[in-house]
Short mmCIF file of C-alpha atoms in Angstrom, two decimals:
data_model
loop_
_atom_site.label_atom_id
_atom_site.label_comp_id
_atom_site.label_asym_id
_atom_site.label_seq_id
_atom_site.Cartn_x
_atom_site.Cartn_y
_atom_site.Cartn_z
CA MET A 345 32.44 -24.00 29.63
CA HIS A 346 35.41 -22.59 27.75
CA GLY A 347 38.49 -20.43 28.25
CA GLY A 348 38.82 -20.76 32.05
CA GLY A 349 35.81 -18.48 32.53
CA ALA A 350 33.20 -18.54 35.25
CA LEU A 351 29.49 -18.00 35.63
CA VAL A 352 28.39 -15.54 38.23
CA ALA A 353 24.83 -14.65 39.18
CA ILE A 354 24.47 -11.22 40.64
CA VAL A 355 21.39 -11.01 42.78
CA GLU A 356 19.61 -7.93 44.03
CA THR A 357 16.01 -7.35 45.12
CA MET A 358 14.06 -7.14 41.85
CA GLN A 359 17.34 -7.53 39.96
CA GLN A 360 19.59 -10.50 39.14
CA LEU A 361 22.49 -10.97 36.77
CA GLY A 362 24.67 -13.83 35.59
CA MET A 363 28.24 -13.08 34.51
CA ILE A 364 30.49 -15.50 32.65
CA GLY A 365 34.16 -14.92 33.45
CA LEU A 366 36.11 -14.38 36.68
CA GLY A 367 39.37 -13.27 35.14
CA ARG A 368 41.27 -10.01 35.56
CA MET A 369 38.12 -7.95 35.10
CA GLY A 370 35.23 -10.30 35.83
CA GLY A 371 36.37 -11.18 39.33
CA ASN A 372 36.77 -7.56 40.34
CA MET A 373 33.42 -6.69 38.80
CA VAL A 374 31.85 -9.24 41.14
CA ARG A 375 33.69 -7.68 44.07
CA ARG A 376 32.49 -4.20 43.11
CA LEU A 377 28.91 -5.42 42.74
CA HIS A 378 29.13 -7.06 46.16
CA ARG A 379 30.26 -3.75 47.66
CA ALA A 380 27.11 -2.20 46.21
CA GLY A 381 24.99 -4.79 48.02
CA ILE A 382 24.40 -7.05 45.03
CA ALA A 383 24.73 -10.75 45.86
CA CYS A 384 26.69 -13.04 43.51
CA VAL A 385 26.67 -16.74 42.61
CA GLY A 386 29.38 -18.25 40.41
CA SER A 387 30.69 -21.33 38.66
CA ALA A 388 33.88 -21.76 36.60
CA ASN A 389 36.08 -24.17 34.71
CA SER A 390 38.78 -23.25 37.20
CA GLN A 391 37.27 -23.91 40.59
CA GLU A 392 40.08 -21.91 42.17
CA SER A 393 38.70 -18.61 40.87
CA VAL A 394 35.27 -19.41 42.28
CA ASP A 395 36.67 -20.66 45.60
CA GLU A 396 38.61 -17.42 45.99
CA LEU A 397 35.47 -15.31 45.73
CA VAL A 398 33.52 -17.69 47.94
CA ALA A 399 36.26 -17.49 50.59
CA GLU A 400 36.08 -13.70 50.44
CA GLY A 401 32.37 -13.90 51.02
CA VAL A 402 31.51 -12.03 47.83
CA ALA A 403 29.95 -14.94 45.91
CA ALA A 404 28.31 -18.32 46.33
CA GLY A 405 29.03 -21.18 43.95
CA ALA A 406 27.13 -23.09 41.28
CA SER A 407 28.29 -26.35 39.76
CA ASP A 408 27.55 -25.60 36.08
CA PRO A 409 25.54 -23.30 33.78
CA ALA A 410 22.34 -25.26 34.36
CA ASP A 411 22.76 -24.89 38.12
CA LEU A 412 23.40 -21.20 37.64
CA VAL A 413 20.33 -20.61 35.50
CA ALA A 414 18.20 -22.58 37.96
CA GLN A 415 19.16 -20.13 40.71
CA LEU A 416 18.01 -17.09 38.76
CA ASP A 417 14.49 -15.72 38.84
CA ARG A 418 12.84 -14.88 35.54
CA PRO A 419 13.48 -12.77 33.61
CA ARG A 420 17.11 -13.82 33.92
CA ALA A 421 20.20 -11.97 32.76
CA VAL A 422 23.65 -13.48 32.17
CA TRP A 423 26.74 -11.32 31.60
CA ILE A 424 29.61 -12.85 29.58
CA MET A 425 33.10 -11.54 30.41
CA ILE A 426 35.49 -13.82 28.53
CA PRO A 427 37.73 -13.56 25.43
CA ALA A 428 35.73 -12.82 22.28
CA GLY A 429 36.59 -16.13 20.62
CA TYR A 430 34.71 -18.12 23.26
CA VAL A 431 31.55 -16.03 23.45
CA ASP A 432 29.50 -17.78 20.77
CA GLY A 433 30.20 -21.18 22.28
CA VAL A 434 28.96 -20.00 25.67
CA ILE A 435 25.89 -18.40 24.10
CA ASN A 436 25.10 -21.73 22.45
CA GLU A 437 25.31 -23.39 25.87
CA LEU A 438 23.02 -20.86 27.46
CA VAL A 439 20.26 -20.62 24.87
CA PRO A 440 18.63 -24.01 25.69
CA LEU A 441 18.72 -23.13 29.38
CA LEU A 442 17.07 -19.73 29.08
CA ASP A 443 13.49 -18.64 28.46
CA PRO A 444 11.87 -15.84 26.45
CA ASP A 445 12.53 -12.38 27.93
CA ASP A 446 15.83 -13.48 29.48
CA VAL A 447 18.92 -11.42 28.61
CA ILE A 448 22.46 -12.27 27.49
CA ILE A 449 25.13 -9.55 27.82
CA ASP A 450 28.56 -9.64 26.17
CA GLY A 451 30.89 -7.33 28.09
CA GLY A 452 34.13 -8.26 26.34
CA ASN A 453 35.80 -6.82 23.24
CA THR A 454 33.74 -8.20 20.36
CA HIS A 455 33.65 -7.00 16.75
CA TYR A 456 30.32 -5.20 16.57
CA PRO A 457 28.94 -6.93 13.42
CA LEU A 458 28.77 -10.12 15.49
CA ASP A 459 26.48 -8.34 17.94
CA ILE A 460 23.97 -7.61 15.20
CA GLU A 461 23.99 -11.27 14.13
CA ARG A 462 23.62 -12.51 17.71
CA SER A 463 20.81 -10.10 18.49
CA ASP A 464 18.86 -11.32 15.46
CA ARG A 465 19.55 -14.98 16.26
CA LEU A 466 18.61 -14.70 19.92
CA ALA A 467 15.46 -12.76 19.08
CA GLU A 468 14.19 -15.90 17.36
CA HIS A 469 14.17 -17.49 20.83
CA GLY A 470 12.69 -14.41 22.47
CA ILE A 471 16.00 -13.75 24.25
CA HIS A 472 17.34 -10.20 24.48
CA TYR A 473 20.95 -9.29 23.79
CA LEU A 474 23.08 -6.38 25.01
CA ASP A 475 26.63 -5.57 23.98
CA VAL A 476 28.49 -3.68 26.69
CA GLY A 477 31.94 -2.35 25.87
CA THR A 478 33.64 -2.23 29.27
CA SER A 479 36.73 -0.18 30.12
CA GLY A 480 38.49 -0.13 33.46
CA GLY A 481 41.02 -2.92 33.32
CA VAL A 482 42.56 -4.36 36.44
CA HIS A 483 41.97 -1.09 38.32
CA GLY A 484 38.21 -1.13 37.84
CA LEU A 485 37.47 -2.44 41.32
CA GLU A 486 38.44 0.91 42.82
CA ARG A 487 38.01 3.24 39.84
CA GLY A 488 34.83 1.73 38.43
CA TYR A 489 34.04 0.62 34.89
CA CYS A 490 33.09 2.86 31.98
CA GLN A 491 30.35 1.05 30.05
CA MET A 492 29.21 1.62 26.46
CA ILE A 493 25.96 -0.23 25.81
CA GLY A 494 24.11 -1.39 22.71
CA GLY A 495 20.66 -2.98 22.62
CA GLU A 496 17.01 -2.37 23.41
CA PRO A 497 16.45 0.68 25.65
CA GLU A 498 13.92 -1.04 27.88
CA ILE A 499 16.37 -3.86 28.59
CA VAL A 500 19.10 -1.34 29.38
CA GLU A 501 16.74 0.29 31.85
CA ARG A 502 15.92 -3.08 33.39
CA LEU A 503 19.60 -3.61 34.15
CA ARG A 504 20.30 -0.04 35.22
CA PRO A 505 21.07 -1.01 38.87
CA VAL A 506 23.90 -3.24 37.66
CA PHE A 507 25.34 -0.60 35.32
CA GLU A 508 25.19 2.02 38.07
CA ALA A 509 26.90 -0.29 40.56
CA LEU A 510 29.77 -0.98 38.15
CA ALA A 511 30.13 2.61 36.89
CA PRO A 512 32.59 5.05 38.51
CA GLY A 513 29.84 7.46 39.58
CA VAL A 514 29.17 11.17 39.15
CA ASP A 515 31.53 12.32 41.90
CA THR A 516 34.66 10.84 40.31
CA GLU A 517 35.00 13.81 37.94
CA PRO A 518 33.88 17.45 38.07
CA ARG A 519 30.72 18.07 36.07
CA THR A 520 31.31 19.49 32.60
CA ASP A 521 30.66 23.23 32.40
CA GLY A 522 27.12 23.78 31.16
CA ARG A 523 25.66 20.57 32.56
CA GLY A 524 23.01 20.96 35.24
CA GLY A 525 20.05 19.23 36.81
CA THR A 526 19.91 15.48 37.32
CA PRO A 527 23.15 13.87 36.08
CA ALA A 528 22.78 11.87 32.87
CA PRO A 529 23.84 8.19 32.75
CA SER A 530 27.00 9.25 30.88
CA GLU A 531 27.98 11.32 33.91
CA HIS A 532 27.69 8.23 36.08
CA GLY A 533 29.96 6.37 33.65
CA TYR A 534 27.63 4.33 31.45
CA LEU A 535 25.81 5.16 28.22
CA HIS A 536 23.20 3.52 26.02
CA CYS A 537 24.82 4.19 22.63
CA GLY A 538 22.14 2.73 20.35
CA PRO A 539 20.80 -0.60 19.04
CA ALA A 540 22.71 -3.89 18.89
CA GLY A 541 26.38 -3.38 18.12
CA ALA A 542 26.49 0.31 19.06
CA GLY A 543 28.14 -0.34 22.41
CA HIS A 544 30.95 -2.38 20.94
CA PHE A 545 31.30 0.09 18.04
CA VAL A 546 31.96 2.90 20.53
CA LYS A 547 34.30 0.68 22.57
CA MET A 548 36.12 -0.25 19.35
CA VAL A 549 36.78 3.40 18.55
CA HIS A 550 37.67 4.01 22.22
CA ASN A 551 40.43 1.42 21.95
CA GLY A 552 41.61 2.82 18.61
CA VAL A 553 41.97 6.23 20.26
CA GLU A 554 43.78 4.53 23.13
CA TYR A 555 46.31 3.11 20.64
CA ALA A 556 46.97 6.60 19.29
CA ILE A 557 47.34 8.23 22.71
CA MET A 558 49.72 5.52 23.88
CA ALA A 559 51.79 5.87 20.70
CA ALA A 560 52.07 9.65 21.15
CA TYR A 561 53.30 9.27 24.73
CA ALA A 562 55.76 6.56 23.67
CA GLU A 563 57.19 8.66 20.85
CA GLY A 564 57.52 11.72 23.06
CA PHE A 565 59.33 9.92 25.87
CA ASN A 566 61.56 8.18 23.34
CA LEU A 567 62.56 11.52 21.83
CA MET A 568 63.39 12.94 25.27
CA SER A 569 65.46 9.85 26.07
CA ARG A 570 67.63 10.69 23.04
CA ALA A 571 68.02 14.40 23.79
CA GLY A 572 71.70 13.87 24.77
CA ILE A 573 72.73 12.19 21.53
CA GLY A 574 74.96 15.16 20.65
CA ARG A 575 77.39 14.07 23.37
CA ASP A 576 77.96 10.66 21.77
CA ASP A 577 80.95 9.90 19.60
CA ARG A 578 79.57 9.44 16.12
CA GLU A 579 81.45 8.01 13.19
CA ILE A 580 81.74 10.18 10.13
CA ASP A 581 81.16 8.17 6.98
CA ALA A 582 78.98 8.05 3.92
CA GLU A 583 76.44 5.87 5.69
CA THR A 584 75.63 8.17 8.62
CA ALA A 585 73.95 11.55 8.38
CA PRO A 586 75.71 13.85 10.87
CA LEU A 587 73.85 15.97 13.40
CA ALA A 588 73.55 19.48 12.03
CA ASP A 589 74.56 20.92 15.41
CA PRO A 590 75.46 18.48 18.23
CA ARG A 591 75.24 21.39 20.73
CA LEU A 592 71.44 21.26 20.37
CA TYR A 593 71.31 17.74 21.84
CA GLN A 594 73.33 17.90 25.05
CA TYR A 595 70.54 17.24 27.58
CA ASP A 596 70.27 14.52 30.18
CA ILE A 597 66.51 14.55 30.68
CA ASP A 598 65.05 12.44 33.49
CA VAL A 599 61.98 11.10 31.73
CA ALA A 600 60.54 9.68 34.96
CA GLU A 601 60.51 13.16 36.45
CA VAL A 602 59.03 14.59 33.27
CA ALA A 603 56.20 12.08 33.49
CA GLU A 604 55.66 13.13 37.09
CA VAL A 605 55.54 16.85 36.39
CA TRP A 606 53.25 16.36 33.39
CA ARG A 607 50.74 14.70 35.71
CA ARG A 608 50.23 18.01 37.49
CA GLY A 609 48.37 20.71 35.61
CA SER A 610 49.50 19.70 32.12
CA VAL A 611 46.96 19.50 29.29
CA VAL A 612 48.38 16.06 28.42
CA GLY A 613 47.66 14.61 31.86
CA SER A 614 45.69 11.32 31.87
CA TRP A 615 45.41 7.96 33.57
CA LEU A 616 47.69 6.51 30.90
CA LEU A 617 50.29 9.09 31.86
CA ASP A 618 49.81 8.13 35.52
CA LEU A 619 50.58 4.52 34.64
CA THR A 620 53.61 5.59 32.59
CA ALA A 621 54.97 7.63 35.49
CA GLU A 622 54.57 4.64 37.80
CA ALA A 623 56.37 2.33 35.38
CA LEU A 624 59.28 4.74 34.87
CA LEU A 625 59.64 5.32 38.62
CA HIS A 626 60.12 1.62 39.34
CA ASP A 627 62.05 0.68 36.18
CA GLY A 628 63.65 3.78 34.68
CA ASP A 629 64.99 2.13 31.54
CA LEU A 630 62.00 -0.26 31.27
CA SER A 631 64.45 -3.15 31.04
CA GLN A 632 61.77 -5.69 31.97
CA TYR A 633 59.97 -5.00 28.69
CA GLU A 634 61.02 -6.20 25.24
CA GLY A 635 58.90 -3.60 23.44
CA ARG A 636 56.84 -6.10 21.46
CA VAL A 637 53.37 -4.58 21.60
CA SER A 638 50.33 -6.75 20.94
CA ASP A 639 47.04 -5.67 19.42
CA SER A 640 43.89 -7.53 20.44
CA GLY A 641 41.71 -6.59 17.47
CA GLU A 642 39.98 -3.32 18.28
CA GLY A 643 42.60 -1.17 16.53
CA ARG A 644 42.28 -3.26 13.37
CA TRP A 645 38.48 -3.05 13.49
CA THR A 646 38.69 0.73 13.95
CA ALA A 647 41.00 0.96 10.94
CA LEU A 648 38.62 -1.14 8.84
CA ALA A 649 35.64 0.99 9.83
CA ALA A 650 37.56 4.14 8.96
CA ILE A 651 38.46 2.76 5.54
CA GLU A 652 34.96 1.45 4.81
CA THR A 653 33.30 4.74 5.77
CA GLY A 654 35.94 6.89 4.11
CA THR A 655 36.76 8.53 7.44
CA PRO A 656 40.33 9.84 7.79
CA ALA A 657 42.00 8.33 10.87
CA PRO A 658 45.72 8.45 10.04
CA THR A 659 46.91 8.75 13.65
CA ILE A 660 45.05 5.63 14.75
CA LEU A 661 46.23 3.68 11.69
CA ASP A 662 49.83 4.74 12.23
CA ALA A 663 49.64 3.66 15.88
CA LEU A 664 48.32 0.27 14.78
CA PHE A 665 51.09 -0.17 12.21
CA SER A 666 53.63 0.82 14.86
CA ARG A 667 52.46 -2.12 16.94
CA PHE A 668 52.95 -4.42 13.97
CA SER A 669 56.50 -3.07 13.54
CA SER A 670 57.27 -3.62 17.23
CA ARG A 671 56.87 -7.35 16.63
CA ASP A 672 59.36 -7.38 13.72
CA ASN A 673 56.57 -7.75 11.19
CA ASP A 674 58.44 -5.22 9.05
CA ARG A 675 61.70 -7.18 9.15
CA PHE A 676 61.55 -8.52 5.61
CA ALA A 677 60.54 -5.11 4.27
CA ASN A 678 63.61 -3.62 5.91
CA GLN A 679 65.76 -6.40 4.47
CA VAL A 680 64.40 -5.54 1.02
CA LEU A 681 65.29 -1.88 1.60
CA SER A 682 68.80 -2.84 2.69
CA ALA A 683 69.21 -5.08 -0.35
CA MET A 684 68.13 -2.29 -2.72
CA ARG A 685 70.55 0.19 -1.12
CA ALA A 686 73.35 -2.33 -1.47
CA GLY A 687 72.35 -2.93 -5.07
CA PHE A 688 72.20 0.64 -6.34
CA GLY A 689 74.82 2.28 -4.16
CA GLY A 690 76.98 -0.43 -2.67
CA HIS A 691 75.82 0.58 0.80
CA ARG A 692 76.71 -2.02 3.41
CA GLU A 693 74.74 -2.56 6.60
CA ARG A 694 76.47 -1.12 9.63
CA LYS A 695 77.34 -3.46 12.52
CA ASP A 696 76.95 -2.87 16.22
CA GLU A 697 79.52 -3.80 18.86
CA ASN A 698 78.22 -7.39 18.83
CA GLY A 699 78.64 -7.75 15.09
CA ARG A 700 74.92 -7.52 14.37
CA SER A 701 73.58 -5.45 11.53
CA ARG A 702 72.09 -2.14 12.53
CA PRO A 703 70.49 0.48 10.34
CA SER A 704 72.44 3.46 9.09
CA GLU A 705 71.11 6.78 10.18
CA GLY A 706 71.32 8.45 6.82
CA GLY A 707 72.96 8.42 3.40
CA ARG A 708 71.45 7.85 -0.01
#
């Protein structure tokens, strides 16, 4: 086993599932499945994560992957919920233990071309493969998990009880105007998107859109936080562009309260805004955060797909580059800019109260 993950077998009458990974999402997925009456068996590198679920009564334990597979009835299914870099190693462990018509599911964030390769490779052993882009984060236990699925339709149907148990359900949102009759799987919160790779392709774009939405909120709240800049004493020199009219920026806007009011009836309301409002309520100046924003790969893959297909996606790309900048990856570029300004115009970098260089706000 790798990466501190765990193996969990989810057992239901006529339906069983194995899941690798009991981390922030995997453990709560097991809990949600248990609530739906689906029994679970698990094993992990970290016995603590397994013991916790066993103590809760939501899972039984297995000593290793072979023990896990032995407890599953054929055709078996094993769900992998670990970081993408460990998935192939776990698949290699499982293949000798599984039989034709068994299923391996990757529910993490994997670059979709790998899904196509894995599906072809596993097909040589008669093993089916599903890629399931899963969204829900640490709140999925209560909210449910949105699932975007790629693979063979008959295998998706075989595992439908598991997808339905994990999904949020029809009643979590009002039905879209115009929809009637029996709710479609998408209305439950899961969707078969197409053949191998399609699920992770849709999840990839989902996360790229997430980058852009988060960036728009961040920029908007940042602008409101600076709406009182006209009240500040500002030096007048060749290096600083003056405000055209300081009277236009005399506001002391409580951004926490703005986040709260936007949650109610605004067209920009969302779960991400809910989380922002919560963060601002408990830490108004967000002092516990450094502002260095990571990217785990999906935004880059979305950007690459946009470039390769000739599809304009400037907002997503800009949000991705903003994350790079937040980690000072543009530092040398900014030093080059400063050096050029000093070279052609004799412009010196301004210093803050601690003697550190800070950018000028204007001048040519």
